[in-house]
Amino acid sequence: MSRAVLTLNAGSSSVKFALFTGPGLVCALRGEIENLDANPHFHANDPQGKILVERRFEGEKGGFDAVLNALLDFVDAHLGDARLAAVGHRVVHGGADHVAPERVTQALLASLAALTPLDPLHMPLNLAPIRAVAAARPDLAQIACFDTAFHHTMPELARIVPIPHALAGSLVRRYGFHGLSYEYIAARLAEILPKLAAGRVIVAHLGSGASLCAMQNGRSIETTTGFSALDGLVMATRCGNIDPGVLLYLGQQGRSGADIEDILYRQSGLLGVSGISGDVRVLQASADPRARLALDLFAYRIAGEIGRLAMALGGLDGIVFTAGVGEHAASVRHDVIARLAWLGMSLDTLANARNDACISPDDCAIQVRVIAADEETMIARHTARVAAVSSGTPA
């Protein structure tokens, strides 16, 4: 009997899931449970895009617990002769100690719950599905895969936060995020372009959340996110780099900590600058000058951070764009690369417009490429390996 792996990626009001089967971990279906806080919407598609299920839970509330059994029953019905062996979870924060995927135990759950002050927005959302699955299927192996783990290889200079050492302790440091996405890109590059993968590459994960990662031989040596996922690039609704004096000023004007948190996470970024939306597609379709200003700032900050990361790498052999905006927004890629002509970068205009895999001219010294993100595949690989080892089954 073959073994199957279910992956869960929990957000603020939704959970993305995917089912992988067989020894090759072939993706059998992908889906999402949206609107968890009210009237959840459950849908899934096969790899060809055919709708397998679409169901609404009218009047249901209560988060993931309310629709968990429906999801597990749906998965069981699509397993055929396979058996669900494990569930893998994306956990945003692993702190300083959790630097590789781990099987979930009560001790691990307690350790992760203790990290909640480091990321009070994401950690409760990540841990809730783990607890729900444990209650529904207590014998089912669960594996936690950490978004911060890939950046554990960053050197000390890239990790330090310059506040008094006594205040920083072991927890206040730069962690980096989107690690599962970067790890997948590093693995994919090693498969298709091993020479480039062994070199100096900057990966641009551009979605609602956005960041860059500088890789040397497939290992993270620097990134734009730091202690929190607020740092670095301008994002859909997050501010990115900001002068700490702005935060002091807002506090002095009577804003509470909760108010400031809401401003920085939910009201800033592209939405804050444009006053219209945090969605790049909406801004591209708008004639409002502030929409153009927001997009220009987005590209300006990305290009500037690429320059800094190129310094950390000591040069640059390639750039990879990934995630929703990175894969599909040709104009954003153009605006970024146009600002980096001084580094010797250029685009093949037609290839960029087609979202081709390679969008730089053949004679360009620095390759510019597009690779689709696939965090779920990375989670599935880790989950199958760790579950097999921890159960005593050969990996």
Short mmCIF file of N, CA and C in Angstrom, two decimals, residues 6-122:
data_model
loop_
_atom_site.label_atom_id
_atom_site.label_comp_id
_atom_site.label_asym_id
_atom_site.label_seq_id
_atom_site.Cartn_x
_atom_site.Cartn_y
_atom_site.Cartn_z
N LEU A 6 -0.47 14.80 3.13
CA LEU A 6 -1.32 15.99 3.02
C LEU A 6 -0.53 17.17 3.56
N THR A 7 -0.51 18.28 2.82
CA THR A 7 0.15 19.50 3.30
C THR A 7 -0.89 20.55 3.62
N LEU A 8 -0.65 21.29 4.69
CA LEU A 8 -1.54 22.38 5.12
C LEU A 8 -0.73 23.65 5.31
N ASN A 9 -1.24 24.73 4.74
CA ASN A 9 -0.57 26.03 4.84
C ASN A 9 -1.62 27.03 5.32
N ALA A 10 -1.60 27.32 6.62
CA ALA A 10 -2.65 28.12 7.24
C ALA A 10 -2.34 29.60 7.20
N GLY A 11 -3.35 30.40 6.81
CA GLY A 11 -3.25 31.85 6.82
C GLY A 11 -4.24 32.45 7.79
N SER A 12 -4.48 33.76 7.65
CA SER A 12 -5.31 34.45 8.61
C SER A 12 -6.76 33.99 8.57
N SER A 13 -7.29 33.67 7.39
CA SER A 13 -8.68 33.22 7.31
C SER A 13 -8.86 32.09 6.32
N SER A 14 -7.76 31.43 5.96
CA SER A 14 -7.84 30.34 4.99
C SER A 14 -6.76 29.31 5.25
N VAL A 15 -6.95 28.14 4.68
CA VAL A 15 -5.94 27.08 4.73
C VAL A 15 -5.80 26.50 3.33
N LYS A 16 -4.61 26.60 2.75
CA LYS A 16 -4.33 25.95 1.49
C LYS A 16 -3.88 24.51 1.77
N PHE A 17 -4.30 23.58 0.92
CA PHE A 17 -3.91 22.18 1.13
C PHE A 17 -3.55 21.53 -0.20
N ALA A 18 -2.77 20.46 -0.11
CA ALA A 18 -2.41 19.68 -1.29
C ALA A 18 -2.20 18.24 -0.85
N LEU A 19 -2.50 17.31 -1.75
CA LEU A 19 -2.35 15.89 -1.47
C LEU A 19 -1.33 15.31 -2.44
N PHE A 20 -0.33 14.62 -1.89
CA PHE A 20 0.74 14.01 -2.68
C PHE A 20 0.72 12.50 -2.45
N THR A 21 0.83 11.72 -3.52
CA THR A 21 0.72 10.27 -3.41
C THR A 21 1.90 9.58 -4.08
N GLY A 22 2.11 8.34 -3.67
CA GLY A 22 3.12 7.49 -4.28
C GLY A 22 4.53 7.81 -3.84
N PRO A 23 5.48 6.93 -4.17
CA PRO A 23 6.87 7.14 -3.77
C PRO A 23 7.48 8.39 -4.40
N GLY A 24 6.94 8.83 -5.54
CA GLY A 24 7.45 10.03 -6.19
C GLY A 24 6.79 11.30 -5.72
N LEU A 25 5.87 11.19 -4.77
CA LEU A 25 5.12 12.34 -4.24
C LEU A 25 4.52 13.17 -5.38
N VAL A 26 3.67 12.50 -6.15
CA VAL A 26 2.97 13.18 -7.24
C VAL A 26 1.78 13.93 -6.66
N CYS A 27 1.61 15.19 -7.06
CA CYS A 27 0.50 15.97 -6.54
C CYS A 27 -0.80 15.50 -7.17
N ALA A 28 -1.73 15.02 -6.34
CA ALA A 28 -3.00 14.51 -6.83
C ALA A 28 -4.07 15.58 -6.87
N LEU A 29 -3.97 16.57 -5.98
CA LEU A 29 -4.96 17.64 -5.93
C LEU A 29 -4.45 18.78 -5.06
N ARG A 30 -5.01 19.95 -5.31
CA ARG A 30 -4.72 21.14 -4.51
C ARG A 30 -6.03 21.86 -4.23
N GLY A 31 -6.10 22.54 -3.11
CA GLY A 31 -7.32 23.27 -2.81
C GLY A 31 -7.12 24.26 -1.69
N GLU A 32 -8.23 24.83 -1.27
CA GLU A 32 -8.19 25.85 -0.22
C GLU A 32 -9.51 25.87 0.52
N ILE A 33 -9.42 26.14 1.80
CA ILE A 33 -10.61 26.43 2.61
C ILE A 33 -10.53 27.91 2.95
N GLU A 34 -11.44 28.69 2.38
CA GLU A 34 -11.44 30.14 2.57
C GLU A 34 -12.52 30.55 3.56
N ASN A 35 -12.43 31.80 4.01
CA ASN A 35 -13.44 32.39 4.90
C ASN A 35 -13.70 31.54 6.14
N LEU A 36 -12.62 31.13 6.78
CA LEU A 36 -12.76 30.27 7.96
C LEU A 36 -13.53 30.94 9.09
N ASP A 37 -13.49 32.26 9.15
CA ASP A 37 -14.13 32.95 10.26
C ASP A 37 -15.64 33.09 10.08
N ALA A 38 -16.15 32.81 8.85
CA ALA A 38 -17.59 32.88 8.62
C ALA A 38 -17.92 32.27 7.26
N ASN A 39 -18.84 31.30 7.22
CA ASN A 39 -19.27 30.66 5.97
C ASN A 39 -18.09 30.12 5.15
N PRO A 40 -17.35 29.15 5.67
CA PRO A 40 -16.18 28.64 4.96
C PRO A 40 -16.53 28.11 3.56
N HIS A 41 -15.59 28.33 2.64
CA HIS A 41 -15.72 27.88 1.26
C HIS A 41 -14.61 26.87 0.99
N PHE A 42 -14.98 25.63 0.69
CA PHE A 42 -14.05 24.51 0.54
C PHE A 42 -14.04 24.11 -0.94
N HIS A 43 -12.86 24.16 -1.57
CA HIS A 43 -12.78 23.77 -2.98
C HIS A 43 -11.43 23.13 -3.28
N ALA A 44 -11.42 22.24 -4.28
CA ALA A 44 -10.19 21.56 -4.67
C ALA A 44 -10.24 21.24 -6.16
N ASN A 45 -9.04 21.17 -6.77
CA ASN A 45 -8.91 20.87 -8.18
C ASN A 45 -7.85 19.80 -8.39
N ASP A 46 -7.99 19.03 -9.48
CA ASP A 46 -6.94 18.08 -9.82
C ASP A 46 -5.82 18.83 -10.56
N PRO A 47 -4.71 18.15 -10.88
CA PRO A 47 -3.58 18.86 -11.51
C PRO A 47 -3.92 19.51 -12.85
N GLN A 48 -4.97 19.05 -13.52
CA GLN A 48 -5.37 19.64 -14.79
C GLN A 48 -6.36 20.80 -14.60
N GLY A 49 -6.70 21.10 -13.35
CA GLY A 49 -7.59 22.21 -13.08
C GLY A 49 -9.06 21.82 -12.95
N LYS A 50 -9.37 20.55 -13.13
CA LYS A 50 -10.76 20.11 -13.00
C LYS A 50 -11.22 20.24 -11.55
N ILE A 51 -12.41 20.80 -11.37
CA ILE A 51 -12.96 20.97 -10.02
C ILE A 51 -13.38 19.62 -9.47
N LEU A 52 -12.84 19.26 -8.32
CA LEU A 52 -13.17 17.99 -7.67
C LEU A 52 -14.24 18.16 -6.60
N VAL A 53 -14.23 19.30 -5.95
CA VAL A 53 -15.23 19.56 -4.92
C VAL A 53 -15.36 21.07 -4.74
N GLU A 54 -16.54 21.53 -4.47
CA GLU A 54 -16.78 22.91 -4.08
C GLU A 54 -17.98 22.90 -3.16
N ARG A 55 -17.74 23.35 -1.95
CA ARG A 55 -18.79 23.28 -0.93
C ARG A 55 -18.71 24.49 -0.02
N ARG A 56 -19.85 25.03 0.32
CA ARG A 56 -19.92 26.15 1.26
C ARG A 56 -20.60 25.70 2.55
N PHE A 57 -20.05 26.13 3.65
CA PHE A 57 -20.59 25.79 4.98
C PHE A 57 -21.31 27.02 5.51
N GLU A 58 -22.53 27.20 5.07
CA GLU A 58 -23.29 28.39 5.46
C GLU A 58 -23.56 28.40 6.97
N GLY A 59 -23.29 29.54 7.57
CA GLY A 59 -23.56 29.69 9.00
C GLY A 59 -22.53 29.07 9.91
N GLU A 60 -21.51 28.41 9.32
CA GLU A 60 -20.48 27.77 10.14
C GLU A 60 -19.44 28.80 10.56
N LYS A 61 -18.99 28.69 11.81
CA LYS A 61 -17.89 29.49 12.32
C LYS A 61 -17.02 28.58 13.18
N GLY A 62 -15.92 29.14 13.66
CA GLY A 62 -15.11 28.36 14.58
C GLY A 62 -13.76 27.96 14.02
N GLY A 63 -13.35 28.54 12.89
CA GLY A 63 -12.03 28.28 12.37
C GLY A 63 -11.90 26.91 11.73
N PHE A 64 -10.67 26.40 11.77
CA PHE A 64 -10.34 25.18 11.04
C PHE A 64 -11.11 23.97 11.55
N ASP A 65 -11.38 23.92 12.84
CA ASP A 65 -12.08 22.76 13.41
C ASP A 65 -13.41 22.49 12.71
N ALA A 66 -14.08 23.57 12.28
CA ALA A 66 -15.43 23.43 11.74
C ALA A 66 -15.47 22.62 10.45
N VAL A 67 -14.39 22.64 9.67
CA VAL A 67 -14.41 21.95 8.38
C VAL A 67 -13.32 20.89 8.26
N LEU A 68 -12.58 20.64 9.35
CA LEU A 68 -11.49 19.68 9.29
C LEU A 68 -11.97 18.29 8.88
N ASN A 69 -13.04 17.82 9.50
CA ASN A 69 -13.50 16.47 9.18
C ASN A 69 -13.92 16.36 7.72
N ALA A 70 -14.52 17.43 7.18
CA ALA A 70 -14.90 17.42 5.77
C ALA A 70 -13.66 17.28 4.89
N LEU A 71 -12.59 17.98 5.24
CA LEU A 71 -11.35 17.88 4.47
C LEU A 71 -10.76 16.49 4.56
N LEU A 72 -10.66 15.94 5.77
CA LEU A 72 -10.06 14.62 5.94
C LEU A 72 -10.90 13.54 5.25
N ASP A 73 -12.22 13.64 5.32
CA ASP A 73 -13.07 12.68 4.63
C ASP A 73 -12.89 12.78 3.12
N PHE A 74 -12.77 14.00 2.60
CA PHE A 74 -12.55 14.20 1.18
C PHE A 74 -11.23 13.59 0.74
N VAL A 75 -10.19 13.79 1.53
CA VAL A 75 -8.88 13.22 1.22
C VAL A 75 -8.95 11.70 1.23
N ASP A 76 -9.58 11.13 2.25
CA ASP A 76 -9.71 9.67 2.33
C ASP A 76 -10.40 9.11 1.09
N ALA A 77 -11.42 9.82 0.60
CA ALA A 77 -12.19 9.34 -0.55
C ALA A 77 -11.37 9.37 -1.83
N HIS A 78 -10.29 10.15 -1.86
CA HIS A 78 -9.48 10.26 -3.07
C HIS A 78 -8.14 9.52 -2.97
N LEU A 79 -7.98 8.73 -1.92
CA LEU A 79 -6.71 8.03 -1.76
C LEU A 79 -6.64 6.73 -2.54
N GLY A 80 -7.78 6.15 -2.87
CA GLY A 80 -7.76 4.86 -3.55
C GLY A 80 -7.10 3.81 -2.69
N ASP A 81 -6.06 3.16 -3.21
CA ASP A 81 -5.34 2.13 -2.45
C ASP A 81 -4.27 2.72 -1.53
N ALA A 82 -4.08 4.00 -1.58
CA ALA A 82 -3.06 4.62 -0.75
C ALA A 82 -3.57 4.85 0.67
N ARG A 83 -2.64 5.18 1.55
CA ARG A 83 -2.98 5.45 2.95
C ARG A 83 -2.36 6.79 3.33
N LEU A 84 -3.15 7.62 4.01
CA LEU A 84 -2.62 8.90 4.48
C LEU A 84 -1.64 8.63 5.61
N ALA A 85 -0.37 8.92 5.36
CA ALA A 85 0.68 8.58 6.31
C ALA A 85 1.07 9.75 7.21
N ALA A 86 0.90 10.96 6.71
CA ALA A 86 1.37 12.10 7.50
C ALA A 86 0.76 13.39 6.96
N VAL A 87 0.74 14.39 7.83
CA VAL A 87 0.32 15.74 7.46
C VAL A 87 1.49 16.68 7.73
N GLY A 88 1.84 17.47 6.73
CA GLY A 88 2.92 18.44 6.87
C GLY A 88 2.37 19.85 6.95
N HIS A 89 2.92 20.65 7.84
CA HIS A 89 2.43 22.01 8.08
C HIS A 89 3.53 23.04 7.83
N ARG A 90 3.17 24.15 7.20
CA ARG A 90 4.07 25.30 7.15
C ARG A 90 3.91 26.05 8.46
N VAL A 91 5.01 26.20 9.17
CA VAL A 91 5.04 26.98 10.41
C VAL A 91 5.97 28.16 10.15
N VAL A 92 5.46 29.36 10.29
CA VAL A 92 6.21 30.55 9.88
C VAL A 92 7.49 30.71 10.70
N HIS A 93 7.42 30.48 12.00
CA HIS A 93 8.57 30.79 12.86
C HIS A 93 9.07 29.56 13.61
N GLY A 94 10.37 29.32 13.51
CA GLY A 94 10.99 28.25 14.28
C GLY A 94 11.93 28.76 15.34
N GLY A 95 12.05 30.08 15.45
CA GLY A 95 12.97 30.63 16.44
C GLY A 95 14.41 30.27 16.12
N ALA A 96 15.26 30.34 17.12
CA ALA A 96 16.68 30.06 16.93
C ALA A 96 16.99 28.57 17.00
N ASP A 97 16.08 27.77 17.55
CA ASP A 97 16.40 26.36 17.82
C ASP A 97 15.86 25.38 16.79
N HIS A 98 14.77 25.71 16.12
CA HIS A 98 14.13 24.76 15.21
C HIS A 98 14.56 25.09 13.78
N VAL A 99 15.62 24.42 13.35
CA VAL A 99 16.27 24.77 12.08
C VAL A 99 16.15 23.66 11.04
N ALA A 100 15.26 22.71 11.29
CA ALA A 100 14.98 21.65 10.33
C ALA A 100 13.59 21.12 10.64
N PRO A 101 12.92 20.49 9.66
CA PRO A 101 11.58 19.95 9.91
C PRO A 101 11.60 18.95 11.07
N GLU A 102 10.52 18.95 11.86
CA GLU A 102 10.45 18.06 13.03
C GLU A 102 9.07 17.43 13.13
N ARG A 103 9.06 16.21 13.66
CA ARG A 103 7.78 15.56 13.95
C ARG A 103 7.13 16.27 15.15
N VAL A 104 5.84 16.49 15.05
CA VAL A 104 5.12 17.20 16.11
C VAL A 104 4.95 16.31 17.33
N THR A 105 5.34 16.84 18.47
CA THR A 105 5.12 16.21 19.77
C THR A 105 4.54 17.28 20.68
N GLN A 106 4.09 16.87 21.85
CA GLN A 106 3.60 17.85 22.81
C GLN A 106 4.71 18.81 23.22
N ALA A 107 5.93 18.29 23.32
CA ALA A 107 7.06 19.15 23.69
C ALA A 107 7.33 20.18 22.60
N LEU A 108 7.24 19.77 21.32
CA LEU A 108 7.45 20.72 20.24
C LEU A 108 6.35 21.77 20.21
N LEU A 109 5.12 21.34 20.40
CA LEU A 109 4.01 22.30 20.43
C LEU A 109 4.21 23.34 21.52
N ALA A 110 4.65 22.90 22.68
CA ALA A 110 4.89 23.84 23.79
C ALA A 110 6.01 24.81 23.44
N SER A 111 7.06 24.29 22.80
CA SER A 111 8.18 25.14 22.41
C SER A 111 7.75 26.18 21.38
N LEU A 112 6.92 25.77 20.42
CA LEU A 112 6.47 26.70 19.39
C LEU A 112 5.49 27.72 19.96
N ALA A 113 4.63 27.28 20.86
CA ALA A 113 3.70 28.22 21.49
C ALA A 113 4.46 29.30 22.24
N ALA A 114 5.61 28.94 22.81
CA ALA A 114 6.42 29.92 23.54
C ALA A 114 7.03 30.96 22.61
N LEU A 115 7.06 30.68 21.29
CA LEU A 115 7.60 31.63 20.32
C LEU A 115 6.54 32.63 19.84
N THR A 116 5.31 32.49 20.31
CA THR A 116 4.24 33.36 19.84
C THR A 116 4.56 34.85 19.99
N PRO A 117 5.22 35.30 21.07
CA PRO A 117 5.55 36.74 21.15
C PRO A 117 6.43 37.23 20.00
N LEU A 118 7.19 36.31 19.36
CA LEU A 118 8.01 36.72 18.22
C LEU A 118 7.16 36.97 16.98
N ASP A 119 6.04 36.27 16.89
CA ASP A 119 5.16 36.43 15.73
C ASP A 119 3.72 36.17 16.15
N PRO A 120 3.13 37.13 16.85
CA PRO A 120 1.79 36.93 17.41
C PRO A 120 0.69 36.82 16.34
N LEU A 121 0.98 37.27 15.11
CA LEU A 121 -0.04 37.20 14.07
C LEU A 121 -0.09 35.82 13.42
N HIS A 122 1.07 35.22 13.19
CA HIS A 122 1.11 33.97 12.43
C HIS A 122 1.09 32.70 13.29
#
